[in-house]
CSV table of C-alpha atoms in Angstrom, one decimal:
chain,number,residue,atom,x,y,z
A,1,MET,CA,-36.8,26.8,-9.4
A,2,THR,CA,-38.7,30.0,-10.3
A,3,GLY,CA,-39.6,32.9,-8.0
A,4,SER,CA,-42.4,35.4,-8.5
A,5,ASN,CA,-42.4,37.1,-11.9
A,6,GLY,CA,-40.6,34.1,-13.4
A,7,THR,CA,-37.3,34.9,-11.9
A,8,THR,CA,-34.9,32.0,-11.5
A,9,ALA,CA,-31.8,31.3,-9.5
A,10,ARG,CA,-29.9,31.8,-12.8
A,11,ASP,CA,-31.3,35.3,-13.1
A,12,VAL,CA,-30.2,36.3,-9.6
A,13,ASP,CA,-26.8,34.8,-10.2
A,14,TRP,CA,-26.6,37.0,-13.4
A,15,LEU,CA,-27.5,40.1,-11.3
A,16,VAL,CA,-24.8,39.3,-8.8
A,17,ALA,CA,-22.2,38.7,-11.5
A,18,GLY,CA,-23.2,41.9,-13.2
A,19,LEU,CA,-22.7,43.9,-9.9
A,20,ALA,CA,-19.3,42.3,-9.5
A,21,GLY,CA,-18.2,42.8,-13.0
A,22,ASP,CA,-19.7,46.2,-13.9
A,23,VAL,CA,-18.9,48.4,-10.9
A,24,PRO,CA,-15.3,49.7,-10.8
A,25,GLY,CA,-13.3,48.7,-7.7
A,26,VAL,CA,-15.6,45.9,-6.7
A,27,ARG,CA,-13.6,42.8,-5.7
A,28,GLU,CA,-16.3,40.5,-4.5
A,29,VAL,CA,-20.1,40.4,-4.1
A,30,VAL,CA,-22.0,37.9,-1.9
A,31,LEU,CA,-25.7,37.2,-1.5
A,32,VAL,CA,-26.4,35.3,1.7
A,33,SER,CA,-29.5,34.3,3.6
A,34,SER,CA,-30.1,35.9,7.0
A,35,ASP,CA,-28.5,33.0,8.7
A,36,GLY,CA,-25.3,33.4,6.6
A,37,LEU,CA,-25.8,30.6,4.1
A,38,MET,CA,-24.3,31.5,0.7
A,39,LEU,CA,-26.8,31.9,-2.1
A,40,ALA,CA,-24.6,33.5,-4.8
A,41,SER,CA,-21.2,35.1,-5.2
A,42,ALA,CA,-19.1,36.6,-7.8
A,43,ARG,CA,-15.6,38.2,-8.1
A,44,GLY,CA,-14.9,41.4,-9.9
A,45,PRO,CA,-12.1,42.0,-12.3
A,46,ASP,CA,-10.1,43.8,-9.6
A,47,ALA,CA,-10.2,40.8,-7.2
A,48,ALA,CA,-6.9,39.6,-5.8
A,49,ALA,CA,-6.2,36.0,-5.2
A,50,ALA,CA,-8.2,35.0,-2.1
A,51,ALA,CA,-8.2,32.1,0.3
A,52,ALA,CA,-10.5,29.2,-0.7
A,53,ASP,CA,-13.0,30.0,2.1
A,54,ALA,CA,-12.9,33.8,1.6
A,55,GLU,CA,-16.4,34.0,0.1
A,56,GLU,CA,-17.9,32.1,3.0
A,57,GLN,CA,-16.1,34.3,5.5
A,58,LEU,CA,-17.3,37.5,3.7
A,59,GLY,CA,-20.8,36.0,3.7
A,60,ALA,CA,-20.7,35.5,7.5
A,61,ILE,CA,-19.3,39.0,8.0
A,62,VAL,CA,-22.1,40.5,5.9
A,63,SER,CA,-24.8,38.6,7.7
A,64,GLY,CA,-23.3,39.6,11.1
A,65,LEU,CA,-23.0,43.3,10.1
A,66,VAL,CA,-26.6,43.4,9.1
A,67,ALA,CA,-27.8,41.6,12.2
A,68,LEU,CA,-25.7,43.9,14.4
A,69,ALA,CA,-27.0,47.0,12.7
A,70,GLU,CA,-30.6,45.9,12.9
A,71,GLY,CA,-30.3,45.0,16.6
A,72,THR,CA,-28.7,48.4,17.2
A,73,SER,CA,-31.6,50.1,15.4
A,74,ARG,CA,-34.1,48.3,17.5
A,75,VAL,CA,-32.4,49.1,20.8
A,76,LEU,CA,-32.0,52.8,19.9
A,77,ASP,CA,-35.4,53.0,18.2
A,78,MET,CA,-33.9,54.6,15.1
A,79,GLY,CA,-36.0,53.0,12.3
A,80,ALA,CA,-35.0,50.8,9.4
A,81,VAL,CA,-31.3,50.3,8.6
A,82,ARG,CA,-30.4,51.3,5.1
A,83,GLN,CA,-26.9,50.0,4.8
A,84,GLU,CA,-23.7,49.3,6.7
A,85,ILE,CA,-20.3,50.5,5.6
A,86,VAL,CA,-17.0,49.4,7.1
A,87,THR,CA,-14.1,51.7,6.0
A,88,MET,CA,-10.6,50.2,6.2
A,89,ALA,CA,-7.2,51.5,5.1
A,90,GLU,CA,-7.3,49.5,1.9
A,91,GLY,CA,-11.0,49.3,1.1
A,92,TYR,CA,-14.6,48.8,2.1
A,93,VAL,CA,-17.2,46.3,3.0
A,94,VAL,CA,-20.7,47.5,2.3
A,95,ALA,CA,-23.8,45.5,3.4
A,96,MET,CA,-27.5,45.9,2.8
A,97,SER,CA,-30.4,43.8,4.0
A,98,ILE,CA,-33.0,42.7,1.6
A,99,SER,CA,-36.7,42.8,2.6
A,100,ASP,CA,-36.9,39.0,2.6
A,101,GLY,CA,-34.1,38.6,5.2
A,102,SER,CA,-31.3,38.0,2.7
A,103,CYS,CA,-28.2,40.2,2.8
A,104,LEU,CA,-26.1,41.7,-0.1
A,105,GLY,CA,-22.5,42.4,0.6
A,106,VAL,CA,-19.8,44.0,-1.5
A,107,HIS,CA,-16.0,44.0,-0.8
A,108,ALA,CA,-14.4,46.9,-2.7
A,109,GLY,CA,-10.9,48.4,-3.0
A,110,GLY,CA,-9.9,51.8,-1.6
A,111,SER,CA,-10.3,53.5,-4.9
A,112,ALA,CA,-13.9,52.5,-5.4
A,113,ASP,CA,-16.6,55.1,-5.5
A,114,LEU,CA,-18.9,54.4,-2.5
A,115,GLY,CA,-21.7,56.4,-4.1
A,116,VAL,CA,-21.7,54.3,-7.2
A,117,ILE,CA,-21.5,51.1,-5.1
A,118,ALA,CA,-24.4,52.2,-2.9
A,119,TYR,CA,-26.5,53.1,-5.9
A,120,GLN,CA,-25.8,49.8,-7.7
A,121,MET,CA,-26.6,47.8,-4.5
A,122,THR,CA,-29.9,49.7,-4.1
A,123,SER,CA,-30.7,48.9,-7.7
A,124,PHE,CA,-29.9,45.3,-7.1
A,125,VAL,CA,-32.2,45.1,-4.1
A,126,ARG,CA,-35.0,46.8,-6.0
A,127,ARG,CA,-34.7,44.3,-8.9
A,128,ALA,CA,-34.1,41.1,-7.0
A,129,GLY,CA,-35.4,41.7,-3.5
A,130,HIS,CA,-39.1,41.0,-4.1
A,131,VAL,CA,-38.4,37.7,-5.9
A,132,LEU,CA,-36.1,36.1,-3.4
A,133,THR,CA,-38.8,33.9,-2.0
A,134,PRO,CA,-38.0,31.1,0.6
A,135,ALA,CA,-38.4,28.5,-2.2
A,136,LEU,CA,-36.0,30.3,-4.5
A,137,ARG,CA,-33.5,30.9,-1.7
A,138,ALA,CA,-33.6,27.2,-0.8
A,139,GLN,CA,-33.0,26.3,-4.5
A,140,MET,CA,-30.1,28.7,-4.8
A,141,HIS,CA,-28.5,27.3,-1.7
A,142,GLN,CA,-29.0,23.7,-2.9
A,143,ASP,CA,-27.6,24.7,-6.4
A,144,ARG,CA,-24.4,26.2,-4.9
A,145,GLY,CA,-22.6,22.9,-4.8
A,146,GLY,CA,-19.3,24.6,-4.3
A,147,GLY,CA,-19.3,26.4,-7.6
A,148,ARG,CA,-18.7,30.1,-8.0
A,149,VAL,CA,-20.5,32.6,-10.2
A,150,GLY,CA,-18.4,34.8,-12.4
A,151,SER,CA,-14.6,34.8,-12.8
């Protein structure tokens, strides 16, 4: 299936894999629909062994973080949410909504540079956000078939 500008699910998978593989400290990247359905995922070279359902759990977490932040913004009348960052003792989870309702999430280790991660996530959203049409998202979800992008 092809989105606007000729973008295919394979192109989006390639962008997700690039974000996971090219940004130091990134352990995992997920792209999920607004309702938490996994569209694409990839592990970075620094990823530790994870439970079989870890990507699905991260996807649900990212979707929930984005929904909570957007709800908070509406209640407080604070304008558009740019990103959500959860800082933990051993790392980070960073989430961003994409204009079409999808969410991009990154799980990174504690030594990762949050500025670099935020920049790369913003670049991803600019490159892929406008092409993630409902038809392309449906095709990506259908194509998931349990396989994982990247290593």
